Coordinates of C-alpha atoms and ligand atoms in Angstrom, one line a residue:
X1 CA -4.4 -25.2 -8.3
X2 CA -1.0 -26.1 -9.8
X3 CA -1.2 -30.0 -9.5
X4 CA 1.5 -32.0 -10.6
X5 CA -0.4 -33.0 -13.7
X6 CA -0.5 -29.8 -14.8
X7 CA 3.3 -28.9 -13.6
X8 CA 4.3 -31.5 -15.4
X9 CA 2.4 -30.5 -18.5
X10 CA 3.8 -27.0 -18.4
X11 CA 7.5 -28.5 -18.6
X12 CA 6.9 -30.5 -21.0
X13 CA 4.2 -28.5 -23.2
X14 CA 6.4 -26.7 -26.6
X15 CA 5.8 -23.2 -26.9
X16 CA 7.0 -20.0 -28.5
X17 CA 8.0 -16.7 -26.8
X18 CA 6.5 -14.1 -29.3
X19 CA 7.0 -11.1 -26.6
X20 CA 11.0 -11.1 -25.3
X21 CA 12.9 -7.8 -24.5
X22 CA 16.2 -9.2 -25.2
X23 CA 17.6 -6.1 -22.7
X24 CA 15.2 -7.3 -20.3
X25 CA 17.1 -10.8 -19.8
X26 CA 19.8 -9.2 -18.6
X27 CA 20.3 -10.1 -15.2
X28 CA 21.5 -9.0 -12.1
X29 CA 24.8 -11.6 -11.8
X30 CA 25.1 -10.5 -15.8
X31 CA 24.6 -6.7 -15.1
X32 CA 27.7 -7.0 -12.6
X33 CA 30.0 -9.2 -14.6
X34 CA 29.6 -7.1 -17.7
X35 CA 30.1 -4.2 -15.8
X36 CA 33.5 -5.5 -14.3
X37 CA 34.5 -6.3 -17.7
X38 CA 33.9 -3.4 -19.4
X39 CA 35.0 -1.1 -16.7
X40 CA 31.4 0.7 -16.2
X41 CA 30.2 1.9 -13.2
X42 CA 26.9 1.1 -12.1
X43 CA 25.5 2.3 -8.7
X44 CA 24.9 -1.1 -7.4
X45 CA 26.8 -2.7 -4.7
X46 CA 26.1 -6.7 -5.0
X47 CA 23.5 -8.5 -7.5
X48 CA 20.9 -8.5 -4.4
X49 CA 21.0 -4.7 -4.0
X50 CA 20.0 -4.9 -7.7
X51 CA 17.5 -7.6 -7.2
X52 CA 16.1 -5.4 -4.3
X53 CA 16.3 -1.8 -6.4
X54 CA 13.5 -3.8 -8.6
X55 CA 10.5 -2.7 -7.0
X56 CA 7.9 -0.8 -9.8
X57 CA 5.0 1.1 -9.3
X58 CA 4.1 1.5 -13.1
X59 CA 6.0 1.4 -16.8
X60 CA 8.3 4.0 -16.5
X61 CA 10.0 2.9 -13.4
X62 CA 10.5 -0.2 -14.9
X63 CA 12.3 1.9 -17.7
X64 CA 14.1 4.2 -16.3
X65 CA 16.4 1.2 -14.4
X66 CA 16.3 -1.2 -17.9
X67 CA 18.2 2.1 -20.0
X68 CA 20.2 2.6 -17.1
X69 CA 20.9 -1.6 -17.0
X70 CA 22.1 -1.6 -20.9
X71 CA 25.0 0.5 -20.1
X72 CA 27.1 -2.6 -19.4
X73 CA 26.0 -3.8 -23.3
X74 CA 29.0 -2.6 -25.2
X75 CA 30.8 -5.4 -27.3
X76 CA 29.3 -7.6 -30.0
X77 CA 30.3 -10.5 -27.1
X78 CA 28.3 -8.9 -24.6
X79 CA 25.0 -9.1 -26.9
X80 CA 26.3 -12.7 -27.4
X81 CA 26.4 -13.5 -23.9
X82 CA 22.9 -11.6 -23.1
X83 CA 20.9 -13.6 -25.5
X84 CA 23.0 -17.1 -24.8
X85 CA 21.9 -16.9 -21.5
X86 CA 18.0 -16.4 -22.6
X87 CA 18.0 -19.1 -25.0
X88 CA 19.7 -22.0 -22.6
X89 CA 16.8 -20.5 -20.2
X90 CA 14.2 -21.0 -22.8
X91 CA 15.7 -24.2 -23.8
X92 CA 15.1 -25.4 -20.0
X93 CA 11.6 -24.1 -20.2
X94 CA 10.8 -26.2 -24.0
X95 CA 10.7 -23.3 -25.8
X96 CA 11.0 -24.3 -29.3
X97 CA 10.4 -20.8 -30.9
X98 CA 11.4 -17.1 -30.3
X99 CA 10.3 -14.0 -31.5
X100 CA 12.7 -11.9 -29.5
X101 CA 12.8 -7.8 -29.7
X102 CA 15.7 -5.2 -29.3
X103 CA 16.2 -1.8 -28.8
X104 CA 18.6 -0.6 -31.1
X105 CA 18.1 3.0 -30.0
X106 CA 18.7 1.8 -26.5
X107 CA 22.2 1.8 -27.7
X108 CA 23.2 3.4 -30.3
X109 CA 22.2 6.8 -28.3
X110 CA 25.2 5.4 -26.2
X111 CA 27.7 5.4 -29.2
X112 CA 27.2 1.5 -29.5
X113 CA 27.0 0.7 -32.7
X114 CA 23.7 -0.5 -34.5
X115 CA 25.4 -3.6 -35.9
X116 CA 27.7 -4.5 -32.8
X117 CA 24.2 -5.3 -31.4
X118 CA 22.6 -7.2 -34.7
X119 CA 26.1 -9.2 -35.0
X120 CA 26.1 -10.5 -31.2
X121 CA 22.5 -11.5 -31.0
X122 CA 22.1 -12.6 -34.5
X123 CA 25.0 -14.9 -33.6
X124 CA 24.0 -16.2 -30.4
X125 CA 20.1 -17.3 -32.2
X126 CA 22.5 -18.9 -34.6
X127 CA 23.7 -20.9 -32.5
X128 CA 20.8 -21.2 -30.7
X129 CA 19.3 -22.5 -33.8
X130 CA 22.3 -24.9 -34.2
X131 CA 22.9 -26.1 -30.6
X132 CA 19.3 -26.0 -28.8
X133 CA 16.8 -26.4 -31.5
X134 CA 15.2 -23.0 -31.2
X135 CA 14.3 -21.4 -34.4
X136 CA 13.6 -17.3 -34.4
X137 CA 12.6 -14.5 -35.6
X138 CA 14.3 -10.7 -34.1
X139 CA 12.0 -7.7 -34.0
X140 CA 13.5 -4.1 -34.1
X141 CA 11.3 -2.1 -31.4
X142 CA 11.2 2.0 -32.2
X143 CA 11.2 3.2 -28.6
X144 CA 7.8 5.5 -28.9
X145 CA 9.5 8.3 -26.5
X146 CA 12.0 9.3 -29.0
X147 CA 10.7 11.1 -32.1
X148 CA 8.8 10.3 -35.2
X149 CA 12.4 11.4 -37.1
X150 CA 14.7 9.5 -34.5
X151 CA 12.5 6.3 -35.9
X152 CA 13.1 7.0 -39.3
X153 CA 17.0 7.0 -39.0
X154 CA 17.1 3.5 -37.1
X155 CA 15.0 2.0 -39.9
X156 CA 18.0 3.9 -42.3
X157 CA 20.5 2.2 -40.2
X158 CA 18.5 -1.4 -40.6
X159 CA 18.3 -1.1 -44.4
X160 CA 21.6 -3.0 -45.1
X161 CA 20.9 -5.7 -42.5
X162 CA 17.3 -5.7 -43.4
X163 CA 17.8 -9.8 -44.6
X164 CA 18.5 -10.0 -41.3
X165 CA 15.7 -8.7 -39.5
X166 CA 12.1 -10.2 -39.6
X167 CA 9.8 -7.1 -38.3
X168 CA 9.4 -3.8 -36.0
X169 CA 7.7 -3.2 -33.2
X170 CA 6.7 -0.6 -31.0
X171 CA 7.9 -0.4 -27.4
X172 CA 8.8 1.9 -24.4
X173 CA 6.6 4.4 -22.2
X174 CA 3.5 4.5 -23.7
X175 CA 1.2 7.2 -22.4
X176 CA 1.7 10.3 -24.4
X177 CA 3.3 8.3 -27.2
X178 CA 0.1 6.8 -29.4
X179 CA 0.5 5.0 -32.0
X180 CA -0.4 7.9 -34.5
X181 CA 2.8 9.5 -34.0
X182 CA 4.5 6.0 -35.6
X183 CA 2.2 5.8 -38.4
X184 CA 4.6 6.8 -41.7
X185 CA 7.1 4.7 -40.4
X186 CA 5.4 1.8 -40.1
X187 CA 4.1 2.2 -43.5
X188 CA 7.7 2.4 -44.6
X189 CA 8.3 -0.6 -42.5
X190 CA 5.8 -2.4 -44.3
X191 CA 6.8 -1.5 -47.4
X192 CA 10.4 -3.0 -47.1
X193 CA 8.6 -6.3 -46.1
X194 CA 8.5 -6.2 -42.7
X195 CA 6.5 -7.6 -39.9
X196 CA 4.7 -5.5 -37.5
X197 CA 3.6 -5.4 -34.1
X198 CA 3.2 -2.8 -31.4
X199 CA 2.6 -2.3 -27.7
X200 CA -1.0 -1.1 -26.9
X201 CA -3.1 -1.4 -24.3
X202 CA -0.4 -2.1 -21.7
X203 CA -1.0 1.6 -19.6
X204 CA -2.7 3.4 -22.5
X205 CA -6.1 3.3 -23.4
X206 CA -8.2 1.2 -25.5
X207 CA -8.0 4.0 -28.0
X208 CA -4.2 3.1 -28.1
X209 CA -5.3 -0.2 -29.6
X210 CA -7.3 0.9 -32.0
X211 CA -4.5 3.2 -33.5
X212 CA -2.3 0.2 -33.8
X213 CA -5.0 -1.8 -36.1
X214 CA -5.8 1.2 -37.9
X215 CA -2.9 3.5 -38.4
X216 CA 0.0 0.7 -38.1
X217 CA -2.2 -2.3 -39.4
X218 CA -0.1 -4.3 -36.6
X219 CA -0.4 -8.3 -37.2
X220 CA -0.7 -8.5 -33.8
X221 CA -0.4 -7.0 -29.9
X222 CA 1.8 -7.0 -27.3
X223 CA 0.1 -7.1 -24.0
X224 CA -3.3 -5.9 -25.3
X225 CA -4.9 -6.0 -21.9
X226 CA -6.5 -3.1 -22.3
X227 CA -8.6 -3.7 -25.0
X228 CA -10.7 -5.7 -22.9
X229 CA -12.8 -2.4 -21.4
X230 CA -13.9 -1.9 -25.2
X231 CA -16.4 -4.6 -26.3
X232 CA -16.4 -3.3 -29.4
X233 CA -12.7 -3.5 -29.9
X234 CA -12.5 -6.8 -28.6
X235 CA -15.0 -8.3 -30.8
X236 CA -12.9 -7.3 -33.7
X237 CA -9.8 -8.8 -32.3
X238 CA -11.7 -11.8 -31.8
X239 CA -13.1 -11.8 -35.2
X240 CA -10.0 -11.1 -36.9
X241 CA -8.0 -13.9 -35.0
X242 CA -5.3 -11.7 -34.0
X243 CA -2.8 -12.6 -31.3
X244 CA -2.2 -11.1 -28.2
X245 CA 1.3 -11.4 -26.6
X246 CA 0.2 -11.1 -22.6
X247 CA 2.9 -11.1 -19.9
X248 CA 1.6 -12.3 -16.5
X249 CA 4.4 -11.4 -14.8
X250 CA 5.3 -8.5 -16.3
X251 CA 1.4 -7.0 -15.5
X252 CA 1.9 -7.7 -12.2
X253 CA 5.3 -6.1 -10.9
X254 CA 4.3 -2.9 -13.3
X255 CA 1.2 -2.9 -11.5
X256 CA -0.8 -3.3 -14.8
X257 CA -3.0 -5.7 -12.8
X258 CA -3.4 -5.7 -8.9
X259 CA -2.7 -9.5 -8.4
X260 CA -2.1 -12.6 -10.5
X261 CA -6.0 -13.8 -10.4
X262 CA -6.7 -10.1 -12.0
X263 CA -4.7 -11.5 -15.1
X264 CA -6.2 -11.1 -18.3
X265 CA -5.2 -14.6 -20.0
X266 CA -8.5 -17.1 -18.6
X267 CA -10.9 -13.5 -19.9
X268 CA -9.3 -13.4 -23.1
X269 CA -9.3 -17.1 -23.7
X270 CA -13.0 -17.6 -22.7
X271 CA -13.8 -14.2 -25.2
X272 CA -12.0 -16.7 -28.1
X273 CA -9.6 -14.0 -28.5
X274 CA -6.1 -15.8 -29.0
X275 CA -3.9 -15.3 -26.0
X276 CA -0.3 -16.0 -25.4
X277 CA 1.6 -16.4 -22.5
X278 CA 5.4 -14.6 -22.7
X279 CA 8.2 -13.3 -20.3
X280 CA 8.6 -9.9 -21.7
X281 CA 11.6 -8.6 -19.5
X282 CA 12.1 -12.0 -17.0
X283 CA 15.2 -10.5 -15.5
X284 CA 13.4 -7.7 -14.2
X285 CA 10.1 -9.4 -13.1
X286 CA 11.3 -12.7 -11.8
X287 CA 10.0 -15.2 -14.4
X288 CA 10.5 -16.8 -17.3
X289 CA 8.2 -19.0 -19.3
X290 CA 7.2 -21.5 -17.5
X291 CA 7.3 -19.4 -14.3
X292 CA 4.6 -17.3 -15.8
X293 CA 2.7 -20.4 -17.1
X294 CA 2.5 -21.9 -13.3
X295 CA 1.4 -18.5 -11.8
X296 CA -1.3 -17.8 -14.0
X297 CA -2.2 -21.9 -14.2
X298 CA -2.3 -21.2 -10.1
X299 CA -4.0 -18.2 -10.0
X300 CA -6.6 -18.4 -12.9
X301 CA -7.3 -22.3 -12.2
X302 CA -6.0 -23.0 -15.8
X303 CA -6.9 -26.6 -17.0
X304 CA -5.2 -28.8 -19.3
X305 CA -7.0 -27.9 -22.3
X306 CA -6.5 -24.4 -21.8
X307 CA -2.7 -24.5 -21.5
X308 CA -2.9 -26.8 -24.6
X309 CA -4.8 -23.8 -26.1
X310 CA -2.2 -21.5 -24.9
X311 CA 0.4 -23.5 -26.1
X312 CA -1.1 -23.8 -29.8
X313 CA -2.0 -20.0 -30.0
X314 CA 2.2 -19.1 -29.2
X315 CA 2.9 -21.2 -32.7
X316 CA -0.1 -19.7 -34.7
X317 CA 0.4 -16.6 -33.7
X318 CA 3.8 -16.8 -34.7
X319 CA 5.7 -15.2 -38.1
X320 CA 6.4 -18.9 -38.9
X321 CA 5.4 -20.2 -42.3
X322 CA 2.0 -22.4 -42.1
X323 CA 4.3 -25.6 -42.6
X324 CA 6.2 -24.7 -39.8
X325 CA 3.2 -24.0 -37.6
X326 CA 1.2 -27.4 -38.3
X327 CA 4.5 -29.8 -37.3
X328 CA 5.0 -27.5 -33.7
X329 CA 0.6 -27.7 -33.1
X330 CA 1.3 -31.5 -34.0
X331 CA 4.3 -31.5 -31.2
X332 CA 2.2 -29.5 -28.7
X333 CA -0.9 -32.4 -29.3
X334 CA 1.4 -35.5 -29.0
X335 CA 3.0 -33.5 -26.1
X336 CA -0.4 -33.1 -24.2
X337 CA -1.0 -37.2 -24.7
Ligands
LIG401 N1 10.4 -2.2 -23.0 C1 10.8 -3.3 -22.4 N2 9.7 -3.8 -21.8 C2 8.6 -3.1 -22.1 C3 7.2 -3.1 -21.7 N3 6.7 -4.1 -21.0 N4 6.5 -2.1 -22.2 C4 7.0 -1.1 -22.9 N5 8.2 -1.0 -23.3 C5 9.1 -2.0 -22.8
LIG402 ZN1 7.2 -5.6 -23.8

């Protein structure tokens, strides 16, 4: 039950989003007005045919309508605008931190260039930082169905701006795609100092998870749900206190999970694995933070202590400094008074 305790505690809890498709904020009213501006056709009449054209049964039709959505994403401004809008959203929702991907392949197969995208959303988190208080980190994602080689020549493009950039990740359709086939350039990801993380266990198998830890050495997982049909595998995510990035919502309209009380985050918690709540693409799957926070409160029967917990795990799991962490734990506590 969603009391209004616990409403009120969500609004008022601070959190991080650590699992953010920048593209996947884009929405519908955004879509259009872009589209107007930069004279791109899309085959949508009004923002509710969009709204209404948003109905997946699994990853990939998900994907096939985000690639099509970032064709209206062509000037520096527009990447401005785009993440803007996100942060004044995650503002709303007391989000304090954000951890926010993009797909640079998304548009520089589209002749945009690689730093027209950087310089727009580097500038909005800027002022972001500035104006609302919200610190970040941006995560290049190597989408998995392109090739090993394809990776390789974003992360060339990325080596001037590579002050700029905190980690990689690892997104896209993932069946067919395991992590193996990433595995060299991660390690030359690594090498240059990067962070990384990767999607597994969101469609593909435990085994996909596995890869990731093993042949990527990820820090941590973005959805990870999977992982729960290997005891094995979940004992040593436990045990080596890595984070899962879950997205409630998200699971949900992909069909990842047949209904909200079939969500993975009460499991994970009560397995002392640390979970995390995120948006992951909230234009496309109706919520943002705190939306996913009161349906999985709702449907999971979430207590206090356990969004506390959830709250805690999104700054600890974090690529903060440990300073950084232990003031936002000590916000979340004297938030949960
Ligand atoms: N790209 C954007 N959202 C994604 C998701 N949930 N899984 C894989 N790739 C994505
Ligand atoms: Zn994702």
């Amino acid at each position: 039950m969603l009391t209004p305790d616990l409403e009120s505690l969500i609004a008022r809890l601070p959190k991080a989003e650590l699992h953010l498709h920048i593209e996947g904020s884009l929405e519908p009213e955004m879509l259009f007005a872009l589209a107007a501006r930069n004279g791109v056709t899309i085959p949508f009449a009004s923002a509710a045919e969009v709204r209404a054209a948003y109905e997946f049964s699994n990853l990939q039709d998900f994907l096939d309508i985000y690639y099509q959505g970032m064709s209206v994403l062509i000037t520096e401004q527009d990447f401005y605008d785009l993440t803007w809008a996100y942060l004044e959203r995650a503002s709303a929702d007391t989000v304090r931190h954000v951890e926010i991907f993009f797909d640079p392949q998304g548009h520089t197969t589209r002749g945009v260039a690689f730093a027209t995208a950087l310089n727009g959303i580097e500038r909005a988190l800027k002022d972001g930082e500035a104006r609302l208080g919200i610190s970040y980190r941006l995560i290049l994602c190597f989408l998995r169905h392109l090739s090993e080689e394809e990776a390789f020549a974003t992360l060339e493009l990325a080596k001037p701006h590579l002050h700029r950039i905190h980690g990689v990740g690892l997104d896209s359709s993932e069946l067919g795609h395991p992590p193996a086939k990433f595995q060299r350039v991660f390690a030359k990801a690594r090498e240059l100092g990067l962070h990384v993380t990767a999607h597994a266990g969101e469609e593909g198998p435990p085994a996909y998870v596995t890869e990731a830890l093993d042949l990527l050495k990820v820090e941590r997982i973005d959805h990870g749900n999977r992982a729960l049909e290997d005891a094995a595998l979940t004992r040593r995510i436990a045990e080596a206190g890595l984070t899962l990035t879950v997205c409630p919502q998200s699971n949900l309209r992909l069909c990842v999970i047949p209904d909200m009380a079939s969500s993975p985050v009460k499991r994970m918690l009560d397995l002392g694995l640390k979970v995390t709540v995120n948006s992951d693409d909230p234009a496309y799957f109706g919520g943002y933070m705190n939306d996913n926070f009161r349906s999985i409160t709702k449907a999971l029967g979430l207590s206090a202590a356990e969004l506390v917990q959830l709250a805690e795990n999104s700054f600890t799991g974090s690529f903060l400094p440990g300073e950084d962490i232990a003031r936002h734990v000590a916000a979340v506590r004297a938030a949960a008074q």
